[in-house]
Coordinates of C-alpha atoms in Angstrom, one line a residue:
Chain Q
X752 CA 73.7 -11.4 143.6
X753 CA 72.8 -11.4 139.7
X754 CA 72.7 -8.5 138.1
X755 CA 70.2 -7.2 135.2
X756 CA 72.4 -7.1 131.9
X757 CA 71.2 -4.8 128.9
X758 CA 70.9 -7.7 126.5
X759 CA 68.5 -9.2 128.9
X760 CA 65.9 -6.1 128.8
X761 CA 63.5 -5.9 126.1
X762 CA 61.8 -3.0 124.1
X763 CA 59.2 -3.1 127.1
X764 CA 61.8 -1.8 129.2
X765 CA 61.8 -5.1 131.3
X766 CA 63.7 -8.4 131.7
X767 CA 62.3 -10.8 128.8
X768 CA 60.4 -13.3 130.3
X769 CA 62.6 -16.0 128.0
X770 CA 65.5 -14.5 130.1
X771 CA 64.1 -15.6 133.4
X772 CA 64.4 -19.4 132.7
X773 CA 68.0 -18.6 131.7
X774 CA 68.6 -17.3 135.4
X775 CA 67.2 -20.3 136.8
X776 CA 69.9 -22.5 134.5
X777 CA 72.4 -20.4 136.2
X778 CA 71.1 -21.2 139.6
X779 CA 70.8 -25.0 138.4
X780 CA 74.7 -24.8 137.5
X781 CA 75.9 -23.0 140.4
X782 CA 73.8 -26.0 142.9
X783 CA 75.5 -28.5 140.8
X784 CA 79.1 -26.5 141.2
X785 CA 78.2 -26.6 144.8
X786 CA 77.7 -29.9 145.3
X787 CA 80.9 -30.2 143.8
X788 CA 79.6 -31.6 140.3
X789 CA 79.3 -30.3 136.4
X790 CA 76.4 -31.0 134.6
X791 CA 77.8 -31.1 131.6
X792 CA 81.3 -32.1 132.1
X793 CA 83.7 -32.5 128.4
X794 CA 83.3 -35.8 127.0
X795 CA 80.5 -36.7 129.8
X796 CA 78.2 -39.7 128.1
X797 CA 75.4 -38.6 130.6
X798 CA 73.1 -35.7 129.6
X799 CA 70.2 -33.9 131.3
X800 CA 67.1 -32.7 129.2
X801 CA 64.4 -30.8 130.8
X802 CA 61.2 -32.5 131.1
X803 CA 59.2 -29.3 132.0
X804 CA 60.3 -25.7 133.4
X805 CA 57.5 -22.5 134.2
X806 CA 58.1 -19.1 136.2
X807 CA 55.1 -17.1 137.5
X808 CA 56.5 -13.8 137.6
X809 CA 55.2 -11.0 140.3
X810 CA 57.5 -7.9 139.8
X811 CA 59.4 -6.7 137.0
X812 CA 63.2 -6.8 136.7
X813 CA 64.8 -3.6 134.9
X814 CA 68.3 -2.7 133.7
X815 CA 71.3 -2.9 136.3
X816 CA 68.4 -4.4 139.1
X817 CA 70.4 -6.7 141.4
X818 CA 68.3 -9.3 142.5
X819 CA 69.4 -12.9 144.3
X820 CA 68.6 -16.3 142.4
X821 CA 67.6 -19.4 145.3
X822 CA 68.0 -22.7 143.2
X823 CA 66.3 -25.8 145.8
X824 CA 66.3 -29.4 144.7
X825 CA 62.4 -30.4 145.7
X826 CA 62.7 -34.1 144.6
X827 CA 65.2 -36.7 143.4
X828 CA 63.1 -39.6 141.6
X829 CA 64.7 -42.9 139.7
X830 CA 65.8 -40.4 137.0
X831 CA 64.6 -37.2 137.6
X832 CA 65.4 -34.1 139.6
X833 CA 63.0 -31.8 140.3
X834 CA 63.4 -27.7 141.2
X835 CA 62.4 -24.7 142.5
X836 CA 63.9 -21.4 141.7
X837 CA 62.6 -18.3 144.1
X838 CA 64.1 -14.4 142.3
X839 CA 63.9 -12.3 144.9
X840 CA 65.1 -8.4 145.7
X841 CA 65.0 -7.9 149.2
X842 CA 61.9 -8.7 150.5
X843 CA 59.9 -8.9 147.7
X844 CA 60.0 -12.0 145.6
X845 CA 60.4 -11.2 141.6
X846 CA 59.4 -14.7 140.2
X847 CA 58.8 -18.4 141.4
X848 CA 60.2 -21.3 138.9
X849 CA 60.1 -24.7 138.8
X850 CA 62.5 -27.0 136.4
X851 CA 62.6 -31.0 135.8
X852 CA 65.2 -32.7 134.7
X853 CA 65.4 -36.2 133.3
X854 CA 68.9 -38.5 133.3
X855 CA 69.6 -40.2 129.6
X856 CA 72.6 -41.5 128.2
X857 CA 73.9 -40.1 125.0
X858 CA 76.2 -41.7 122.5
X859 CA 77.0 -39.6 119.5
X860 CA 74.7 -41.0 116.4
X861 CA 72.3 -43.0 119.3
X862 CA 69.1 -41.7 120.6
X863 CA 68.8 -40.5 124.2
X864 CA 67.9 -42.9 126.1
X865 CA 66.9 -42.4 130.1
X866 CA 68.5 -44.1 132.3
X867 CA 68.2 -44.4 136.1
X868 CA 70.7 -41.0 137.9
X869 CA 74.1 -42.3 139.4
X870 CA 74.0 -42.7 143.0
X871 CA 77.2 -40.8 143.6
X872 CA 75.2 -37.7 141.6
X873 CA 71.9 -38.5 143.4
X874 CA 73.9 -38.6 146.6
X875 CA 75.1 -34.9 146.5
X876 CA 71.8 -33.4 146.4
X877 CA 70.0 -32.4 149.7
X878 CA 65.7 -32.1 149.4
X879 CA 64.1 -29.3 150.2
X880 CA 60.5 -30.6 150.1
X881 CA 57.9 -28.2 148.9
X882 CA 56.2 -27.5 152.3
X883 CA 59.6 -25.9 153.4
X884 CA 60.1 -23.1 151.4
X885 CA 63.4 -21.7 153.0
Chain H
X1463 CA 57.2 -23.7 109.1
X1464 CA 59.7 -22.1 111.3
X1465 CA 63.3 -23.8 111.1
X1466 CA 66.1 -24.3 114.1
X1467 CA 68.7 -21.8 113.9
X1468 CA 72.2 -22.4 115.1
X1469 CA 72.1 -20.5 117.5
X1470 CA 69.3 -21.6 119.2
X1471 CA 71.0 -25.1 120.1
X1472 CA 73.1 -25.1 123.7
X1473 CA 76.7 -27.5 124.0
X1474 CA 74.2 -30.6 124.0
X1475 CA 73.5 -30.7 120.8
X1476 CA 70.0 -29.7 121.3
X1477 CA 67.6 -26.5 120.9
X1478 CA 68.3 -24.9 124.2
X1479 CA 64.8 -25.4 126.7
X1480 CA 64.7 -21.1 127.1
X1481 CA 64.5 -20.9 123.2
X1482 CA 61.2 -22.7 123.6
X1483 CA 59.8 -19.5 125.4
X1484 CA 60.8 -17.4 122.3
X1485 CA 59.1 -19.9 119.9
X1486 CA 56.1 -19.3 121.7
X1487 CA 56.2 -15.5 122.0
X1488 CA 56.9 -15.9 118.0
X1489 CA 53.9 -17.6 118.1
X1490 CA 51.6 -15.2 120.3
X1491 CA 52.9 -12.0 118.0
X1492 CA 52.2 -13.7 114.8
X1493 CA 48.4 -15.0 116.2
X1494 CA 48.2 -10.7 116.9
X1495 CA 49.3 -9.9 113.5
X1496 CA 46.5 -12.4 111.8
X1497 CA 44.0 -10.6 113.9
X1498 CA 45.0 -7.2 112.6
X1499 CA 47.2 -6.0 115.4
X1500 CA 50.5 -5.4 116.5
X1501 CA 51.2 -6.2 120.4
X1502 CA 53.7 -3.3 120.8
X1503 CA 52.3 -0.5 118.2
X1504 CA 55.3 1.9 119.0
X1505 CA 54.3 4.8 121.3
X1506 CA 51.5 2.5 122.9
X1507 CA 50.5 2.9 126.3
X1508 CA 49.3 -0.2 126.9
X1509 CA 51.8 -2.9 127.7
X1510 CA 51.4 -6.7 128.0
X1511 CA 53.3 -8.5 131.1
X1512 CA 53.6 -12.3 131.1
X1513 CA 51.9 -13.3 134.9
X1514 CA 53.0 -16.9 133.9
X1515 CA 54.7 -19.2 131.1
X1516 CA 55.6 -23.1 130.6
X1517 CA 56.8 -25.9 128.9
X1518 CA 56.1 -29.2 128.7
X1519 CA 59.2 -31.0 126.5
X1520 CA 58.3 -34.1 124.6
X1521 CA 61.2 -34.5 121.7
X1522 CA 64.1 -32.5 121.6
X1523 CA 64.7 -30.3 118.3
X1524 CA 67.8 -30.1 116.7
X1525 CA 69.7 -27.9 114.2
X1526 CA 67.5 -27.3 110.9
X1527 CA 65.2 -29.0 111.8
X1528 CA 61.5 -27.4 110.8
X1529 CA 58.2 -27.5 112.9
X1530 CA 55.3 -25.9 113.5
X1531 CA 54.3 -23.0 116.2
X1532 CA 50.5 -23.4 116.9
X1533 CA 49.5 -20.7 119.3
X1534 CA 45.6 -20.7 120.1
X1535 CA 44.1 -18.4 122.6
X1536 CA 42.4 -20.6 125.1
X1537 CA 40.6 -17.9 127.5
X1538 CA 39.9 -14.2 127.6
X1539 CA 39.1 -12.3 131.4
X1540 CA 38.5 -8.9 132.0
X1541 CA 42.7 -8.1 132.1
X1542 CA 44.3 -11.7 131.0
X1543 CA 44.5 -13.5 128.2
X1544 CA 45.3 -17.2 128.7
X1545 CA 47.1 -19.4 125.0
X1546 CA 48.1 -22.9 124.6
X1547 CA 51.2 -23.4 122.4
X1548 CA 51.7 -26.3 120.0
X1549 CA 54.9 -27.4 119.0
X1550 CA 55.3 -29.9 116.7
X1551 CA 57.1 -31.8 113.4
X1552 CA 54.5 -33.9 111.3
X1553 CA 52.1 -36.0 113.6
X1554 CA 54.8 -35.5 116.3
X1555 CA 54.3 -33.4 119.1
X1556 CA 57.4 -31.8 120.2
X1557 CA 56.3 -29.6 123.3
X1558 CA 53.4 -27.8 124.7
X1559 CA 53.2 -24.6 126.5
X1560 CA 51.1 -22.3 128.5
X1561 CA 51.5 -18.6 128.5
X1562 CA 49.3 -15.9 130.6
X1563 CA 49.9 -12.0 130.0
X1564 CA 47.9 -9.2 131.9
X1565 CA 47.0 -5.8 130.5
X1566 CA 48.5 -2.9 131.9
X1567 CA 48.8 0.8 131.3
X1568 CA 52.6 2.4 131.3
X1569 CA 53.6 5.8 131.4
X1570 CA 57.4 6.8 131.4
X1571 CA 58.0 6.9 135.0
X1572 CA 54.6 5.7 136.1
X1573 CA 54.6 1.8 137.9
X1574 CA 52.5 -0.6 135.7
X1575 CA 48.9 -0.5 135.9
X1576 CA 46.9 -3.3 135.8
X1577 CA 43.5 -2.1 133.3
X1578 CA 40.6 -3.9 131.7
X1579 CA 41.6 -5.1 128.2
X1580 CA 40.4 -2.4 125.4
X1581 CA 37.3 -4.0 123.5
X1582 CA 38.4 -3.4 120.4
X1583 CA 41.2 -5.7 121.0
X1584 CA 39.6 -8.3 123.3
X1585 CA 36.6 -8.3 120.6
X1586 CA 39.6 -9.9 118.0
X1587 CA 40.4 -13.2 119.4
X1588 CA 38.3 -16.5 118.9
X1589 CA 39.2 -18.7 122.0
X1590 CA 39.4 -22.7 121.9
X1591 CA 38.3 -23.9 124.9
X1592 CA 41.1 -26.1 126.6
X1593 CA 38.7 -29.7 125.6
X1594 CA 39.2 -29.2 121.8
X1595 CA 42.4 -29.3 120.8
X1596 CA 42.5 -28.4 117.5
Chain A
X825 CA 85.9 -12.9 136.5
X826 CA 83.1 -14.4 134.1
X827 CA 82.0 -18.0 133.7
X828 CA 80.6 -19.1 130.9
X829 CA 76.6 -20.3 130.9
X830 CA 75.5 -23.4 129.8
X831 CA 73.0 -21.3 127.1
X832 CA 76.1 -19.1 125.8
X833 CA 77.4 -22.1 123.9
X834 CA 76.0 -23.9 120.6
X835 CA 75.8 -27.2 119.3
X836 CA 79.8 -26.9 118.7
X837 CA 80.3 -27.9 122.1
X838 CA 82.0 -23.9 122.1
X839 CA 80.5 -20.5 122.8
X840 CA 78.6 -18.9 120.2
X841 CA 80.4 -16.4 118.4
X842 CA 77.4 -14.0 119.1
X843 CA 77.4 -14.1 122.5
X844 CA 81.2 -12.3 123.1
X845 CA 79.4 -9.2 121.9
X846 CA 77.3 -9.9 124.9
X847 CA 80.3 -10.0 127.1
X848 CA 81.8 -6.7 125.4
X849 CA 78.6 -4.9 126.3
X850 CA 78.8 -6.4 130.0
X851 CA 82.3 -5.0 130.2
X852 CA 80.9 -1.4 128.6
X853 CA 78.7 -1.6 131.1
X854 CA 80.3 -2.0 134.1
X855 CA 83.2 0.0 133.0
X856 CA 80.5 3.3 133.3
X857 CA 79.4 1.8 136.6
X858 CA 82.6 2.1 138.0
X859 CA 83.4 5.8 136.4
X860 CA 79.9 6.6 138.6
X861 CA 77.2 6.3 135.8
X862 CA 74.5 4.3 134.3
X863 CA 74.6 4.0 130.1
X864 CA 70.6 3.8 130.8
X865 CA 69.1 5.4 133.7
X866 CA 65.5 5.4 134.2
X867 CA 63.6 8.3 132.3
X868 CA 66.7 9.5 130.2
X869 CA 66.7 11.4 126.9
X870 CA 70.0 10.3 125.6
X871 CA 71.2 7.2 124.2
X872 CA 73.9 5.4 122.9
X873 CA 72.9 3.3 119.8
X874 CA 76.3 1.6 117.9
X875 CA 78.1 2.7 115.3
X876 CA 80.5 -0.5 114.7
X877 CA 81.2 -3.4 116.3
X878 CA 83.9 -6.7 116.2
X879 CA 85.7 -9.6 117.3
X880 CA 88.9 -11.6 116.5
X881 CA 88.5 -14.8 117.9
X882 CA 91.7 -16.5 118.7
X883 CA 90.5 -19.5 121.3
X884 CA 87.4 -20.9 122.1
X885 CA 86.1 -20.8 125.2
X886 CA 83.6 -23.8 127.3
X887 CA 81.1 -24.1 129.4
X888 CA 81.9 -23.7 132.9
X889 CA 85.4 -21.6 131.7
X890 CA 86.4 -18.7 133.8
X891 CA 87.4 -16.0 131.9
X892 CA 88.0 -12.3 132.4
X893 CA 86.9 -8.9 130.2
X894 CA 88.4 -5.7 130.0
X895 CA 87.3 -3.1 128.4
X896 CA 88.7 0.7 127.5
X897 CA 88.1 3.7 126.1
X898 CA 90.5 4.1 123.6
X899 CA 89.2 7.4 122.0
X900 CA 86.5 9.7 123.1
X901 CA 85.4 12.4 120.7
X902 CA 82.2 14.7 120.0
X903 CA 79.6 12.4 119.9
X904 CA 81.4 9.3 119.9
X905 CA 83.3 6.9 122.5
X906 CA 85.5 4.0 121.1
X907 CA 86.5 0.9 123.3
X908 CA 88.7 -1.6 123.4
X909 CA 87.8 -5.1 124.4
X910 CA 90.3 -7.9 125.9
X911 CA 89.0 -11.0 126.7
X912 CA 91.5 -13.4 128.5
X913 CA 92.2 -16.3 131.0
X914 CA 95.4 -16.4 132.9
X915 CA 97.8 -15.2 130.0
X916 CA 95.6 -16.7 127.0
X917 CA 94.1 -14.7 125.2
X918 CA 90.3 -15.6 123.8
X919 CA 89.3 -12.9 121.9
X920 CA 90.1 -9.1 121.1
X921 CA 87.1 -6.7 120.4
X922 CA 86.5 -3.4 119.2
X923 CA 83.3 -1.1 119.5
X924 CA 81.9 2.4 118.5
X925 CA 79.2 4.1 119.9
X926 CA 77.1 7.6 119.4
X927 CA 75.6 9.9 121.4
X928 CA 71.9 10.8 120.7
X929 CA 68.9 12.5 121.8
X930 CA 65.5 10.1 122.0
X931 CA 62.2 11.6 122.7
X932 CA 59.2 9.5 122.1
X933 CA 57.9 9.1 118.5
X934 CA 61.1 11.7 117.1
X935 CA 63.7 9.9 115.3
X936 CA 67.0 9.7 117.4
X937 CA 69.1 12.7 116.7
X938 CA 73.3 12.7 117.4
X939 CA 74.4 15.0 120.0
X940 CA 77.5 16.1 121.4
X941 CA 78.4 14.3 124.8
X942 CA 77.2 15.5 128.0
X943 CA 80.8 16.8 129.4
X944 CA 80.3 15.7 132.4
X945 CA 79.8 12.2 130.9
X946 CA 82.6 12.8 129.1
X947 CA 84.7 13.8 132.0
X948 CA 84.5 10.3 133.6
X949 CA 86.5 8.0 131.4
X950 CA 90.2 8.2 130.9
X951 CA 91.8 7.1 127.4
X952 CA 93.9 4.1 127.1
X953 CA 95.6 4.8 123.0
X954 CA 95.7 2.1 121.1
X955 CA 99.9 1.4 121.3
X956 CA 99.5 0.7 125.1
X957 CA 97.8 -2.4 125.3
X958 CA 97.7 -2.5 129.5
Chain C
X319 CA 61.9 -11.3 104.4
X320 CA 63.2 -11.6 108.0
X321 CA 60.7 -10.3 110.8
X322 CA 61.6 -8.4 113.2
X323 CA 61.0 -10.1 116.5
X324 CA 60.5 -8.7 120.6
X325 CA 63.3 -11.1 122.4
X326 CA 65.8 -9.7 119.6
X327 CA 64.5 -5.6 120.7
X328 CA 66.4 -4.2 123.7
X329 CA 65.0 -1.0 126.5
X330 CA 66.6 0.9 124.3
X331 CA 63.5 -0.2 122.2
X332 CA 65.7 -0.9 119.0
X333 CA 67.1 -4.6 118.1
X334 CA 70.2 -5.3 120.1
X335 CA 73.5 -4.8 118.3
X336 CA 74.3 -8.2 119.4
X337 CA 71.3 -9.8 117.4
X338 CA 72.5 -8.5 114.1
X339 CA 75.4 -11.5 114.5
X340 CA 72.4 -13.6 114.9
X341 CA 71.1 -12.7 111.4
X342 CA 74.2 -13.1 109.7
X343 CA 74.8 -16.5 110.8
X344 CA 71.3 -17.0 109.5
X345 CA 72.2 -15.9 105.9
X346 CA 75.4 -18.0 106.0
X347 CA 73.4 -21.1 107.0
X348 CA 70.5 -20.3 104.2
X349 CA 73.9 -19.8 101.8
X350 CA 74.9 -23.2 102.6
X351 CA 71.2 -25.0 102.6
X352 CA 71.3 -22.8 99.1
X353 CA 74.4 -24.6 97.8
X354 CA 73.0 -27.6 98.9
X355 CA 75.6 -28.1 102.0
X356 CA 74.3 -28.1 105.8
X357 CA 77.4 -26.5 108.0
X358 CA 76.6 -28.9 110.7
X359 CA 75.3 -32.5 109.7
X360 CA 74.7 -34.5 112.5
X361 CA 78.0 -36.3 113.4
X362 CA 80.3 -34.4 111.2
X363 CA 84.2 -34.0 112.1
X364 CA 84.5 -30.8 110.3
X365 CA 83.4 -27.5 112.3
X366 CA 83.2 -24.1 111.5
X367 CA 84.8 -21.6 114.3
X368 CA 84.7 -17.9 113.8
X369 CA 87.7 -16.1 113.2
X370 CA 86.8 -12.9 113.2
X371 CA 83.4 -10.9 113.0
X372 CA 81.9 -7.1 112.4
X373 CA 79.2 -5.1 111.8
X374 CA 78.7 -1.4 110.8
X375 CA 75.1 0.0 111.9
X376 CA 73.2 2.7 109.5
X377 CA 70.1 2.5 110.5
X378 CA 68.3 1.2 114.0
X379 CA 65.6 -1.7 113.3
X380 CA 62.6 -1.8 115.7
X381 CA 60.0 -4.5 116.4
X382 CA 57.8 -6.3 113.4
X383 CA 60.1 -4.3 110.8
X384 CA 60.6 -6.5 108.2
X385 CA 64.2 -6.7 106.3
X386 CA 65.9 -8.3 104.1
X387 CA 69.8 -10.4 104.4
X388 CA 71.7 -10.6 102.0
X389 CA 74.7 -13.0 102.4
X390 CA 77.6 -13.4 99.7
X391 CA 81.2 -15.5 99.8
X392 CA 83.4 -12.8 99.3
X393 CA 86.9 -15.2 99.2
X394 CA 87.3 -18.8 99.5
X395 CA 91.1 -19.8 100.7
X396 CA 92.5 -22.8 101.5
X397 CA 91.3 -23.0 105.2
X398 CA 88.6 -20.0 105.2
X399 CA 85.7 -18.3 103.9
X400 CA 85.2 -14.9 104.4
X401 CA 81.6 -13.2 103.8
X402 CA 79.8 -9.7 103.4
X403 CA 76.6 -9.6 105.2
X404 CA 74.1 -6.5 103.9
X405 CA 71.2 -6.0 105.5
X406 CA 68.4 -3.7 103.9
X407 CA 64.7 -2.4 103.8
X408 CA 63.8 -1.4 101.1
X409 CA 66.3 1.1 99.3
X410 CA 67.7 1.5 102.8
X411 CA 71.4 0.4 104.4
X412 CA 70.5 -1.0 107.6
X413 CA 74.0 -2.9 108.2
X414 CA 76.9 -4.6 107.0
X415 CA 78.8 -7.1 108.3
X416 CA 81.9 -9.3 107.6
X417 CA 82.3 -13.0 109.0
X418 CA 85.8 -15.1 108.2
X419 CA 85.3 -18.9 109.1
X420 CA 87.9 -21.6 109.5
X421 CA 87.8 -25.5 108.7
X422 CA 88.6 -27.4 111.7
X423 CA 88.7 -31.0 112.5
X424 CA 86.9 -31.6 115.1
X425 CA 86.8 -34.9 117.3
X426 CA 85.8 -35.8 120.8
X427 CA 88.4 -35.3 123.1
X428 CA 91.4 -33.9 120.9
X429 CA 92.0 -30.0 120.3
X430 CA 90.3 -28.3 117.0
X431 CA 92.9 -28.7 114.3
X432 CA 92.9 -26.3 111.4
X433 CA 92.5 -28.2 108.0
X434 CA 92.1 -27.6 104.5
X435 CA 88.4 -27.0 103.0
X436 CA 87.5 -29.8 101.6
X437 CA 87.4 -29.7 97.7
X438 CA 83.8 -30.6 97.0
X439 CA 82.4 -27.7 99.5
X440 CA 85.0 -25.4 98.4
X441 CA 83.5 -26.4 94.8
X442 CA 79.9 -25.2 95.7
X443 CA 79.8 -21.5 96.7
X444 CA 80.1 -18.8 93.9
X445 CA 82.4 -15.5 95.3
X446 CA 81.6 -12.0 94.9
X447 CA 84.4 -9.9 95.0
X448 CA 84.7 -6.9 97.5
X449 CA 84.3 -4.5 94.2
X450 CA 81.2 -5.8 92.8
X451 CA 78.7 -4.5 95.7
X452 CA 75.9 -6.8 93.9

């Protein structure tokens, strides 16, 4: 359970929208912590940009609202990994994300460059195709 | 021109992807403020809930450097109005987004409404139809 | 214990100096959960804007570090509570903090006016002075 | 002029205390652009951590108020810079704040290492003293 902080509200009296697409990083790290992995581990030459990331939101969040963040891989391609992110309160769900995430190598002073995703990362991740939603 | 600030940028070395959402709601306010309005006059009743938001990510931004937000309004309905965001650097395009908010009406301790979008301000906005995009 | 998120640090590879006043205000917070109360419940009149507010920083802290925060009330007078902020892992510590706030009365559209504290607010915190650090 | 924007407002509907941090560090960057210096050039072994940071609030800021920051070296030692941060509308005090940075050496893998400022930055910033208000 995640729950609302102040700094998160906005003078609407609601969760920012910007703040949703930090709660679906969270869900992204904890997956990765999971599966027994850091995304961004010190001194790691590996690095993982988003390609694209969207919520559709259906209920507000307000301040101190617990609410549970579901983080499912949907796809692992050559070098991407594709998400969806499902906010829910009980029942009712607060907000459906999606994320995708491209592999590139990164060399200080280099460009990124993408690169195809390590088997032994690729490996940890189970699919949760889209038809399947729990 | 609108210029990366520090702490906009996350541990790889990049503009963090959620800061993305903010350029665009920087965007969205300043398009109000050229029409001759504010988005959150204070004491409004009216209130203006994102139903959806995106990102497409095409070149990461880094530390200082300066783009440009180019926020259009692409359609108007009876409660939504639907904008394209335009990020870019020179004849670079950085990143595109999408953004859809919903009028509602919100008194203290009422739930939010969903109303028809006042005239007055619906009447302000010149749309640019998804096909032309500039 | 906290974990630091991937969007809390900055291009320095370190947390962003800004965000421990986050995790002061997530330590206020909680602190007035556990004495029984909410610092904004729905609908209130009162409000607790800041009067000061600081850090010594005296390690950095990483993405993915567990950390803890513990905050106390050092001083509560008429209108105004004091805290202390300790930020630590195992026996390191990260960072001390300090911070003021104010008791006032906001209506809509009236400027915020200070107040004396609700007693039974008051009631609920017990002091830790300044000399005794635990 | 700084603007005032909604992600920086809280449900308190004023700008989160935090933010204010986020303003300073703006000012000390535009100091540094100002003398000519970035505080971050892309592959630099010198860094910047914060020692120690504070802010006195005088007045609440709301959405679209406009303000001004005024950002002035108030002491240049041999490792650190401290700063005064005053923030104002008008005639008005809205905030000051105080910043002290250290000069690190920063390489990958090996602990930040304190170090002395390195003459030809040292050279470019022009101090105010504490008395001399402007």
């Amino acid at each position: 359970m995640r729950r609302v902080q102040f700094h998160e509200t906005d003078a609407a009296g609601l969760v920012h929208f910007g703040a949703f697409f930090r709660y679906m990083e969270e869900g992204e790290h904890a997956l990765w912590r999971a599966a027994g992995l850091s995304i961004a581990p010190a001194g790691s030459e590996i690095g993982w940009p988003r390609l694209s990331a969207s919520f559709e939101y259906h209920r507000p969040l307000r301040f101190e609202d617990e609410f549970e963040i579901r983080m499912q891989v949907t796809a692992v391609e050559r070098s991407t990994i594709a998400y969806r992110c499902i906010l829910s309160r009980g029942d009712e769900s607060i907000a459906t994300g999606r994320l995708t995430i491209i592999c590139v190598s990164k060399r200080p002073q280099e460009p990124l460059k993408t690169i195809s995703i390590p088997p032994d990362i690729a490996a940890r991740f189970r699919t949760v195709p889209e038809e399947q939603k729990r």
